[in-house]
């Protein structure tokens, strides 16, 4: 609590926003799995002629914060910079005033950063701290190797090295005292040929003890490490292997050789009993962040468009909705036409009835967009600050087809139906061209007014992925202009014969079915960034020209 308070004061002093565990989303909390990613240095071998010294490393976290690596990490992360500043202040207090309070806080500093129960716990800060500790450990190992030591095992809490000066003593000790004892153990081993230690992770099928003794050693137990188990009494921090830790399979209490009660789940330094509830909570947290959460957040890739799933609730990819959009659009256009014919009217009155049906379709789309409240998302296309709403900022190079999109696709299809009919019925090329250019200009200008002449602005911004009303009007206007230009070049003046677009239009169904069956092999494609609109457009144009 005191470290939380001191850190909160630093955040307030430098005008930073406070945060808490509830402010971290699932993806950020999942980064805790990166914290224990450091693999210890392990040099297997038989060191029979050497003495191995086991050293415990304390204070590595504080030293790492004060090192150059901590300085470099603090320059990249403001929150970590304040953590380093807090540690530096406490260290200076210990050096200058011998403050016992500052010394106690330094002893518990890493425990505070590694505890998910801390008020300002952040897995990213914990990860940065671990990285600094690992860099410092590498420097220590390099220095020891330069001094002639042979590293057997090393992690951020322990260090085993070989002391060559004790070689002769070890040889003498083994030859005079241990050899006879080892030889006398062989009959005892044979008498217990089918007795093997059983650990939580035991998985090897051992059958003969004497044979296993002379074989190359293979650890009989699997490994499941619980990282950063900190003793609340002496502040010893270590990794506990639940499958290989001696004594964890025994009862909580037992008698040693001196008939004294020994607790199995205890600190090896001060024999203080660990909090079993805390260990269980940490175990559940590790299983959740390292196994369950990554599995749930794994990326599902569509075999058709090779793009990842953007929603955890989708059962189908958004690229599968093109035919549904076409079918719904044709259905609604036919409903409008039938409604006009059912009124037994003709001419403009029939068009008015059809238009009324399509206005209902457009009004339904806008009513849902602006009137339906959704938890966590404001109504409309823009947030209160004038920026696009989060639901509006869709990504991907395809259209995420849905019910709202179908409504606007129907409206665009009806625009094509009406303008196409008028275009065919006009007698002269001047009136045909004027109809297309005039209608296109009117729709394009209306769409630009709706978006405020900006892509992400105005009352209804332009967005292809959601088929907004401004997008439909602007694209329809551009389509009218392109059709007018094509009509003049091909039909009126004969400057261009329409190849290859003419052939594509005459074989549209064959091209579509071939592409659906053969994917990118019909007509052809190349490796590209499928999330890029530019590369997809060039690929489509290349296929069309071919």
Coordinates of C-alpha atoms in Angstrom, one line a residue:
X1 CA 0.0 0.0 0.0
X2 CA 2.8 2.4 0.8
X3 CA 4.5 1.9 -2.5
X4 CA 1.2 2.4 -4.3
X5 CA 0.8 5.6 -2.4
X6 CA 4.3 6.9 -3.3
X7 CA 3.8 5.9 -6.9
X8 CA 0.4 7.6 -7.0
X9 CA 2.0 10.8 -5.7
X10 CA 4.6 10.7 -8.5
X11 CA 1.9 10.2 -11.1
X12 CA 0.0 13.2 -9.7
X13 CA 3.1 15.3 -9.5
X14 CA 3.9 14.8 -13.2
X15 CA 0.2 15.0 -14.2
X16 CA -0.3 11.4 -15.3
X17 CA -3.6 9.6 -15.3
X18 CA -4.0 6.9 -12.7
X19 CA -5.0 3.4 -13.7
X20 CA -6.0 0.2 -12.0
X21 CA -6.3 -3.5 -12.8
X22 CA -9.9 -3.0 -14.0
X23 CA -8.6 -0.5 -16.6
X24 CA -6.5 -3.2 -18.4
X25 CA -8.3 -5.1 -21.1
X26 CA -7.9 -8.8 -21.7
X27 CA -5.3 -8.4 -24.5
X28 CA -3.1 -6.2 -22.3
X29 CA -3.5 -8.5 -19.3
X30 CA -2.5 -11.4 -21.4
X31 CA 0.9 -9.9 -21.8
X32 CA 1.7 -11.3 -18.4
X33 CA 2.5 -14.5 -20.2
X34 CA 5.6 -12.8 -21.5
X35 CA 7.0 -12.1 -18.1
X36 CA 8.4 -15.5 -17.3
X37 CA 9.6 -16.1 -20.8
X38 CA 13.3 -16.0 -19.7
X39 CA 14.8 -19.5 -19.9
X40 CA 17.5 -20.2 -17.3
X41 CA 21.1 -20.9 -18.4
X42 CA 21.5 -24.6 -18.1
X43 CA 24.7 -26.5 -19.0
X44 CA 24.1 -30.2 -18.5
X45 CA 27.0 -32.5 -17.7
X46 CA 28.8 -34.6 -15.1
X47 CA 31.0 -32.3 -12.9
X48 CA 32.7 -35.1 -11.0
X49 CA 36.1 -33.5 -10.6
X50 CA 34.8 -30.0 -9.6
X51 CA 33.1 -28.3 -6.7
X52 CA 29.9 -26.5 -7.6
X53 CA 29.0 -23.4 -5.7
X54 CA 25.3 -22.4 -5.3
X55 CA 24.8 -18.6 -5.0
X56 CA 21.6 -16.8 -4.3
X57 CA 21.0 -13.5 -6.0
X58 CA 19.2 -10.8 -4.0
X59 CA 18.5 -7.3 -5.0
X60 CA 18.8 -7.9 -8.7
X61 CA 15.6 -6.0 -9.5
X62 CA 16.8 -2.8 -7.8
X63 CA 20.2 -3.1 -9.3
X64 CA 18.6 -3.6 -12.7
X65 CA 16.5 -0.5 -12.3
X66 CA 19.5 1.6 -11.4
X67 CA 21.6 0.2 -14.3
X68 CA 22.0 1.5 -17.8
X69 CA 19.5 -1.0 -19.0
X70 CA 16.9 0.4 -16.7
X71 CA 17.7 3.9 -17.9
X72 CA 17.3 2.8 -21.5
X73 CA 13.9 1.2 -20.7
X74 CA 12.7 4.2 -18.8
X75 CA 13.3 6.4 -21.9
X76 CA 10.8 4.4 -23.9
X77 CA 8.1 4.1 -21.2
X78 CA 7.0 7.1 -19.1
X79 CA 5.3 4.9 -16.4
X80 CA 8.5 2.8 -16.1
X81 CA 10.5 6.0 -15.9
X82 CA 8.5 7.0 -12.8
X83 CA 9.0 3.5 -11.3
X84 CA 12.8 3.9 -11.8
X85 CA 12.6 7.4 -10.2
X86 CA 10.8 6.0 -7.2
X87 CA 13.4 3.2 -6.7
X88 CA 16.2 5.8 -7.1
X89 CA 14.7 8.0 -4.4
X90 CA 14.4 5.1 -2.0
X91 CA 17.9 3.9 -2.7
X92 CA 19.3 7.4 -2.1
X93 CA 17.4 7.6 1.2
X94 CA 19.0 4.3 2.3
X95 CA 22.5 5.5 1.4
X96 CA 22.3 9.0 2.8
X97 CA 20.0 8.6 5.9
X98 CA 20.1 4.8 6.6
X99 CA 16.3 4.9 6.6
X100 CA 14.9 1.5 7.7
X101 CA 11.6 2.4 6.1
X102 CA 13.2 3.0 2.7
X103 CA 15.3 -0.1 3.1
X104 CA 12.2 -2.2 3.8
X105 CA 10.4 -0.7 0.8
X106 CA 13.3 -1.6 -1.4
X107 CA 13.2 -5.1 -0.1
X108 CA 9.6 -5.4 -1.2
X109 CA 9.9 -3.3 -4.4
X110 CA 9.9 -6.2 -6.8
X111 CA 7.2 -8.0 -4.9
X112 CA 5.1 -4.9 -5.4
X113 CA 5.7 -4.8 -9.1
X114 CA 5.1 -8.5 -9.6
X115 CA 1.9 -8.7 -7.5
X116 CA -1.3 -8.7 -9.5
X117 CA -3.0 -7.5 -6.4
X118 CA -1.2 -4.2 -6.4
X119 CA -3.3 -1.1 -7.1
X120 CA -1.0 0.0 -9.9
X121 CA 0.0 -3.4 -11.2
X122 CA 0.7 -3.4 -14.9
X123 CA 2.0 -6.5 -16.7
X124 CA 3.9 -4.3 -19.2
X125 CA 5.9 -2.7 -16.4
X126 CA 6.5 -6.1 -14.9
X127 CA 7.7 -7.3 -18.2
X128 CA 10.1 -4.4 -18.6
X129 CA 11.5 -5.1 -15.1
X130 CA 12.1 -8.7 -16.0
X131 CA 13.9 -7.7 -19.2
X132 CA 16.2 -5.4 -17.3
X133 CA 16.9 -8.1 -14.8
X134 CA 17.8 -10.6 -17.6
X135 CA 20.1 -8.1 -19.3
X136 CA 21.9 -7.5 -16.0
X137 CA 22.2 -11.3 -15.3
X138 CA 23.8 -11.7 -18.7
X139 CA 26.4 -9.1 -17.9
X140 CA 27.1 -10.8 -14.5
X141 CA 27.5 -14.2 -16.3
X142 CA 29.8 -12.7 -18.9
X143 CA 32.0 -11.1 -16.2
X144 CA 32.2 -14.4 -14.3
X145 CA 33.3 -16.2 -17.5
X146 CA 36.0 -13.7 -18.0
X147 CA 37.2 -14.4 -14.5
X148 CA 37.5 -18.2 -15.3
X149 CA 34.3 -19.5 -13.8
X150 CA 32.2 -22.2 -15.5
X151 CA 28.5 -21.6 -15.3
X152 CA 26.4 -24.7 -14.6
X153 CA 23.0 -23.1 -13.9
X154 CA 21.8 -19.5 -13.6
X155 CA 18.5 -17.7 -13.4
X156 CA 17.5 -14.4 -11.8
X157 CA 17.4 -15.9 -8.4
X158 CA 20.2 -18.6 -8.3
X159 CA 23.7 -19.0 -9.8
X160 CA 25.7 -22.2 -9.8
X161 CA 29.4 -22.1 -10.9
X162 CA 32.3 -24.5 -10.7
X163 CA 35.2 -23.6 -8.5
X164 CA 38.4 -25.2 -9.9
X165 CA 40.4 -24.6 -6.8
X166 CA 38.5 -27.3 -4.9
X167 CA 39.1 -30.0 -7.5
X168 CA 41.8 -31.8 -5.6
X169 CA 39.8 -31.8 -2.4
X170 CA 36.7 -33.2 -4.1
X171 CA 38.8 -36.0 -5.7
X172 CA 40.3 -36.9 -2.3
X173 CA 36.9 -36.8 -0.6
X174 CA 35.3 -39.1 -3.1
X175 CA 38.2 -41.6 -3.2
X176 CA 38.5 -41.9 0.6
X177 CA 35.0 -41.7 1.9
X178 CA 32.3 -41.9 -0.8
X179 CA 33.5 -44.8 -3.0
X180 CA 32.9 -47.6 -0.5
X181 CA 29.6 -46.1 0.5
X182 CA 28.5 -46.0 -3.2
X183 CA 29.5 -49.6 -3.7
X184 CA 27.5 -50.8 -0.6
X185 CA 24.4 -49.1 -2.0
X186 CA 24.2 -51.3 -5.1
X187 CA 22.7 -54.4 -3.3
X188 CA 20.2 -52.1 -1.6
X189 CA 19.3 -50.6 -5.0
X190 CA 18.7 -54.1 -6.4
X191 CA 16.5 -55.0 -3.5
X192 CA 14.3 -52.0 -4.3
X193 CA 14.3 -52.5 -8.1
X194 CA 10.6 -51.6 -8.5
X195 CA 10.5 -48.7 -6.1
X196 CA 10.7 -45.3 -7.7
X197 CA 9.9 -41.8 -6.5
X198 CA 6.5 -40.6 -7.5
X199 CA 6.2 -36.9 -8.3
X200 CA 3.4 -34.8 -9.6
X201 CA 4.7 -34.8 -13.1
X202 CA 6.1 -38.4 -13.2
X203 CA 5.6 -39.8 -16.7
X204 CA 8.5 -42.2 -17.6
X205 CA 7.9 -45.9 -17.5
X206 CA 10.8 -47.1 -15.2
X207 CA 11.1 -50.8 -14.6
X208 CA 14.6 -51.6 -13.2
X209 CA 16.4 -49.3 -10.8
X210 CA 19.9 -50.6 -11.4
X211 CA 19.6 -50.1 -15.1
X212 CA 18.3 -46.6 -14.6
X213 CA 21.3 -45.8 -12.4
X214 CA 23.8 -46.4 -15.2
X215 CA 21.7 -44.9 -18.0
X216 CA 22.0 -41.3 -19.0
X217 CA 19.8 -39.3 -16.6
X218 CA 16.5 -38.1 -17.8
X219 CA 14.3 -36.2 -15.5
X220 CA 11.4 -38.4 -14.7
X221 CA 9.0 -35.5 -14.1
X222 CA 7.5 -33.0 -16.4
X223 CA 7.7 -29.3 -15.5
X224 CA 5.1 -26.7 -14.6
X225 CA 6.7 -23.6 -13.2
X226 CA 4.8 -21.1 -11.0
X227 CA 6.8 -17.9 -11.5
X228 CA 7.6 -15.2 -8.9
X229 CA 6.6 -16.9 -5.7
X230 CA 7.6 -14.3 -3.0
X231 CA 7.8 -15.1 0.7
X232 CA 5.9 -12.5 2.7
X233 CA 8.3 -13.0 5.7
X234 CA 11.8 -12.8 4.2
X235 CA 10.9 -11.5 0.7
X236 CA 12.7 -14.4 -1.1
X237 CA 11.5 -14.6 -4.7
X238 CA 11.8 -17.8 -6.6
X239 CA 10.2 -20.0 -9.3
X240 CA 8.4 -23.0 -7.9
X241 CA 8.2 -26.1 -10.1
X242 CA 5.0 -27.8 -9.0
X243 CA 6.0 -31.0 -10.7
X244 CA 9.6 -31.3 -9.5
X245 CA 9.6 -29.4 -6.2
X246 CA 10.7 -31.8 -3.4
X247 CA 8.0 -32.3 -0.7
X248 CA 5.1 -30.8 -2.5
X249 CA 3.5 -34.3 -2.9
X250 CA 3.7 -34.9 0.8
X251 CA 1.2 -33.9 3.5
X252 CA 1.2 -30.3 4.7
X253 CA 3.0 -31.4 7.9
X254 CA 5.5 -34.1 8.6
X255 CA 8.3 -35.0 11.0
X256 CA 11.9 -34.7 10.2
X257 CA 14.9 -36.7 11.6
X258 CA 14.7 -34.7 14.8
X259 CA 11.0 -35.3 15.2
X260 CA 10.3 -31.7 14.4
X261 CA 7.3 -30.6 12.4
X262 CA 8.2 -29.5 8.9
X263 CA 5.8 -27.8 6.6
X264 CA 6.1 -28.8 3.0
X265 CA 4.8 -25.6 1.5
X266 CA 7.3 -23.4 3.2
X267 CA 10.0 -20.9 2.3
X268 CA 13.4 -22.6 2.0
X269 CA 15.2 -19.6 3.6
X270 CA 13.1 -18.7 6.6
X271 CA 10.8 -21.8 6.8
X272 CA 7.8 -19.4 6.8
X273 CA 4.6 -21.2 5.5
X274 CA 3.4 -20.0 2.1
X275 CA -0.1 -18.7 1.7
X276 CA -1.9 -21.6 0.0
X277 CA -4.8 -19.4 -1.2
X278 CA -2.3 -17.0 -2.8
X279 CA -0.5 -19.9 -4.5
X280 CA -3.8 -21.3 -5.8
X281 CA -4.8 -17.9 -7.1
X282 CA -1.5 -17.5 -8.8
X283 CA -1.8 -21.0 -10.4
X284 CA -5.2 -20.2 -11.7
X285 CA -3.9 -16.8 -13.1
X286 CA -1.0 -18.5 -14.9
X287 CA -3.2 -21.2 -16.4
X288 CA -5.7 -18.6 -17.5
X289 CA -3.1 -16.2 -19.1
X290 CA -0.8 -18.7 -20.6
X291 CA -3.2 -21.4 -21.8
X292 CA -6.8 -20.5 -21.7
X293 CA -6.7 -16.8 -22.8
X294 CA -4.3 -17.3 -25.7
X295 CA -6.5 -20.2 -26.9
X296 CA -9.6 -18.1 -26.8
X297 CA -7.9 -15.1 -28.4
X298 CA -6.2 -17.1 -31.1
X299 CA -6.5 -15.8 -34.7
X300 CA -8.8 -17.7 -36.9
X301 CA -7.9 -17.2 -40.5
X302 CA -10.5 -17.5 -43.3
X303 CA -9.3 -20.0 -46.0
X304 CA -11.1 -17.9 -48.7
X305 CA -9.7 -14.4 -48.0
X306 CA -6.8 -15.3 -45.7
X307 CA -7.8 -12.6 -43.3
X308 CA -8.1 -13.1 -39.5
X309 CA -11.4 -13.2 -37.6
X310 CA -12.1 -9.8 -36.2
X311 CA -14.9 -10.7 -33.8
X312 CA -14.9 -13.6 -31.3
X313 CA -18.6 -14.2 -32.0
X314 CA -18.6 -14.6 -35.8
X315 CA -19.1 -18.1 -37.1
X316 CA -18.7 -17.1 -40.8
X317 CA -16.2 -14.7 -42.4
X318 CA -17.5 -11.5 -43.8
X319 CA -16.3 -12.3 -47.3
X320 CA -19.1 -15.0 -47.6
X321 CA -22.0 -12.5 -47.8
X322 CA -21.8 -11.3 -51.4
X323 CA -24.4 -13.6 -52.8
X324 CA -26.7 -12.9 -49.8
X325 CA -26.4 -9.2 -50.5
X326 CA -27.3 -9.7 -54.2
X327 CA -30.2 -11.9 -53.4
X328 CA -31.6 -9.5 -50.8
X329 CA -31.1 -6.5 -53.2
X330 CA -32.9 -8.3 -56.0
X331 CA -35.7 -9.3 -53.6
X332 CA -36.3 -5.7 -52.4
X333 CA -36.2 -4.2 -55.8
X334 CA -38.7 -6.7 -57.0
X335 CA -40.9 -6.0 -54.0
X336 CA -40.8 -2.3 -54.9
X337 CA -41.7 -3.0 -58.5
X338 CA -44.5 -5.4 -57.6
X339 CA -45.9 -2.8 -55.1
X340 CA -45.9 -0.2 -57.9
X341 CA -47.7 -2.6 -60.3
X342 CA -50.2 -3.6 -57.6
X343 CA -51.4 -0.1 -57.3
X344 CA -52.6 -0.3 -61.0
X345 CA -50.8 2.9 -61.7
X346 CA -48.5 3.9 -64.5
X347 CA -45.8 6.5 -65.1
X348 CA -44.8 8.7 -62.3
X349 CA -47.3 7.4 -59.8
X350 CA -45.8 3.9 -60.2
X351 CA -42.3 5.3 -59.6
X352 CA -43.6 7.2 -56.6
X353 CA -44.8 3.9 -55.0
X354 CA -41.6 2.2 -55.8
X355 CA -39.6 5.1 -54.4
X356 CA -41.7 5.1 -51.2
X357 CA -40.8 1.4 -50.6
X358 CA -37.1 2.2 -51.1
X359 CA -37.4 5.2 -48.8
X360 CA -38.7 2.9 -46.1
X361 CA -35.6 0.7 -46.7
X362 CA -33.3 3.7 -46.3
X363 CA -35.2 5.1 -43.3
X364 CA -34.9 1.7 -41.6
X365 CA -31.1 1.8 -42.1
X366 CA -30.8 5.3 -40.8
X367 CA -33.2 4.7 -37.9
X368 CA -31.2 1.7 -36.7
X369 CA -27.9 3.7 -37.1
X370 CA -29.1 6.8 -35.3
X371 CA -31.8 5.5 -33.0
X372 CA -30.8 2.0 -31.7
X373 CA -28.8 2.3 -28.4
X374 CA -26.0 -0.2 -28.1
X375 CA -24.1 -0.6 -24.8
X376 CA -20.6 0.8 -25.1
X377 CA -21.2 2.5 -28.4
X378 CA -23.0 5.8 -29.1
X379 CA -25.7 6.1 -31.6
X380 CA -24.9 7.5 -35.0
X381 CA -21.7 7.4 -37.0
X382 CA -19.6 9.8 -34.8
X383 CA -18.6 10.0 -31.2
X384 CA -19.3 13.1 -29.1
X385 CA -15.8 14.4 -30.0
X386 CA -16.6 14.3 -33.7
X387 CA -14.5 11.2 -34.5
X388 CA -15.8 8.0 -36.1
X389 CA -17.4 5.6 -33.7
X390 CA -15.6 2.5 -32.9
X391 CA -18.1 0.3 -34.6
X392 CA -17.7 2.5 -37.7
X393 CA -13.9 1.9 -37.9
X394 CA -14.0 -1.5 -39.5
X395 CA -10.8 -3.0 -41.1
X396 CA -10.2 -5.4 -43.9
X397 CA -10.3 -5.3 -47.7
X398 CA -13.7 -7.0 -48.0
X399 CA -17.3 -5.9 -47.1
X400 CA -18.5 -7.2 -43.8
X401 CA -21.9 -8.1 -45.2
X402 CA -24.8 -7.9 -42.8
X403 CA -28.5 -6.8 -42.6
X404 CA -27.7 -3.1 -42.5
X405 CA -25.5 -3.4 -45.6
X406 CA -28.2 -5.4 -47.4
X407 CA -30.6 -2.4 -47.0
X408 CA -28.2 0.0 -48.6
X409 CA -27.2 -2.5 -51.4
X410 CA -30.9 -2.7 -52.2
X411 CA -31.1 1.1 -52.5
X412 CA -28.1 1.2 -54.8
X413 CA -29.6 -1.6 -56.9
X414 CA -32.8 0.3 -57.2
X415 CA -30.9 3.4 -58.3
X416 CA -29.3 1.4 -61.1
X417 CA -32.6 -0.1 -62.1
X418 CA -34.3 3.3 -62.4
X419 CA -31.4 5.2 -64.1
X420 CA -30.8 2.2 -66.4
X421 CA -34.4 2.2 -67.5
X422 CA -34.5 5.9 -68.1
X423 CA -31.2 5.7 -70.0
X424 CA -32.5 3.0 -72.4
X425 CA -35.7 4.9 -73.0
X426 CA -34.1 8.2 -73.9
X427 CA -34.1 8.8 -77.7
X428 CA -30.9 10.8 -78.3
X429 CA -27.3 10.5 -77.2
X430 CA -27.4 14.1 -75.8
X431 CA -30.3 13.4 -73.5
X432 CA -28.8 10.1 -72.5
X433 CA -25.5 11.7 -71.6
X434 CA -27.3 14.6 -69.8
X435 CA -29.4 12.2 -67.8
X436 CA -26.3 10.3 -66.6
X437 CA -24.2 13.4 -65.9
X438 CA -27.0 15.3 -64.2
X439 CA -28.1 12.4 -62.0
X440 CA -24.5 11.6 -61.1
X441 CA -23.8 15.2 -60.2
X442 CA -26.9 15.4 -58.0
X443 CA -26.2 12.2 -56.2
X444 CA -22.5 12.9 -55.8
X445 CA -23.1 16.4 -54.4
X446 CA -25.8 15.1 -52.0
X447 CA -23.4 12.5 -50.7
X448 CA -20.6 15.1 -50.3
X449 CA -22.9 17.4 -48.4
X450 CA -23.8 14.5 -46.0
X451 CA -20.1 13.8 -45.3
X452 CA -19.2 17.5 -45.1
X453 CA -16.9 17.1 -48.1
X454 CA -14.6 14.9 -45.9
X455 CA -14.2 11.2 -45.7
X456 CA -14.6 11.0 -41.9
X457 CA -16.7 14.0 -41.3
X458 CA -20.2 15.5 -41.7
X459 CA -23.5 14.0 -40.7
X460 CA -22.9 10.7 -42.4
X461 CA -19.2 10.0 -43.2
X462 CA -18.2 7.9 -46.3
X463 CA -17.5 4.3 -45.4
X464 CA -17.4 1.5 -47.8
X465 CA -17.3 -1.3 -45.2
X466 CA -20.7 -0.2 -43.8
X467 CA -22.2 1.1 -47.0
X468 CA -23.2 4.4 -45.5
X469 CA -25.8 6.5 -47.3
X470 CA -23.1 9.1 -48.4
X471 CA -21.0 6.2 -49.8
X472 CA -23.9 4.9 -51.8
X473 CA -24.7 8.3 -53.3
X474 CA -21.1 9.2 -54.1
X475 CA -20.3 5.9 -55.7
X476 CA -23.6 5.9 -57.6
X477 CA -22.7 9.4 -58.9
X478 CA -19.3 8.2 -60.0
X479 CA -20.8 5.2 -61.7
X480 CA -23.1 7.5 -63.7
X481 CA -20.1 9.6 -64.8
X482 CA -18.1 6.5 -65.8
X483 CA -21.1 5.0 -67.7
X484 CA -21.6 8.3 -69.6
X485 CA -17.9 8.4 -70.6
X486 CA -18.0 4.8 -71.7
X487 CA -21.2 5.4 -73.7
X488 CA -19.6 8.3 -75.6
X489 CA -16.3 6.4 -76.2
X490 CA -17.8 3.1 -77.3
X491 CA -21.3 3.6 -78.6
X492 CA -21.4 7.2 -79.9
X493 CA -17.9 7.9 -81.3
X494 CA -16.5 4.4 -81.6
X495 CA -13.1 5.4 -80.2
X496 CA -12.8 2.3 -78.1
X497 CA -14.4 -1.1 -78.7
X498 CA -14.8 -1.9 -74.9
X499 CA -12.2 -4.7 -74.8
X500 CA -11.5 -6.4 -72.4
X501 CA -14.4 -5.1 -70.2
X502 CA -16.9 -6.1 -72.9
X503 CA -15.7 -9.8 -72.8
X504 CA -15.8 -9.8 -69.0
X505 CA -19.4 -8.5 -69.0
X506 CA -20.4 -11.2 -71.4
X507 CA -18.9 -13.9 -69.3
X508 CA -19.6 -12.5 -65.8
X509 CA -21.2 -15.7 -64.4
X510 CA -18.4 -17.9 -65.6
X511 CA -15.8 -15.6 -64.1
X512 CA -17.6 -15.4 -60.8
X513 CA -18.1 -19.2 -60.5
X514 CA -14.6 -19.9 -61.6
X515 CA -13.2 -17.5 -59.0
X516 CA -15.4 -19.0 -56.3
X517 CA -14.2 -22.6 -57.1
X518 CA -10.6 -21.9 -57.9
X519 CA -10.1 -18.9 -55.6
X520 CA -7.1 -16.8 -56.6
X521 CA -6.2 -19.1 -59.5
X522 CA -9.0 -17.7 -61.7
X523 CA -8.3 -15.7 -63.7
X524 CA -5.0 -15.3 -61.9
X525 CA -3.4 -13.6 -58.9
X526 CA -0.1 -13.0 -57.1
X527 CA 1.1 -12.9 -53.5
X528 CA 0.1 -9.6 -52.0
X529 CA -1.0 -7.9 -48.8
X530 CA -4.7 -8.9 -48.7
X531 CA -5.5 -6.1 -46.2
X532 CA -4.3 -3.4 -48.6
X533 CA -7.0 -1.9 -50.8
X534 CA -4.4 -0.7 -53.3
X535 CA -2.8 -4.1 -53.9
X536 CA -6.2 -5.8 -54.1
X537 CA -7.4 -3.2 -56.6
X538 CA -4.3 -3.7 -58.8
X539 CA -4.8 -7.4 -58.7
X540 CA -8.4 -7.2 -59.7
X541 CA -7.6 -4.8 -62.5
X542 CA -4.8 -7.1 -63.7
X543 CA -7.2 -10.0 -63.8
X544 CA -9.8 -8.0 -65.6
X545 CA -7.4 -6.8 -68.3
X546 CA -6.0 -10.3 -68.7

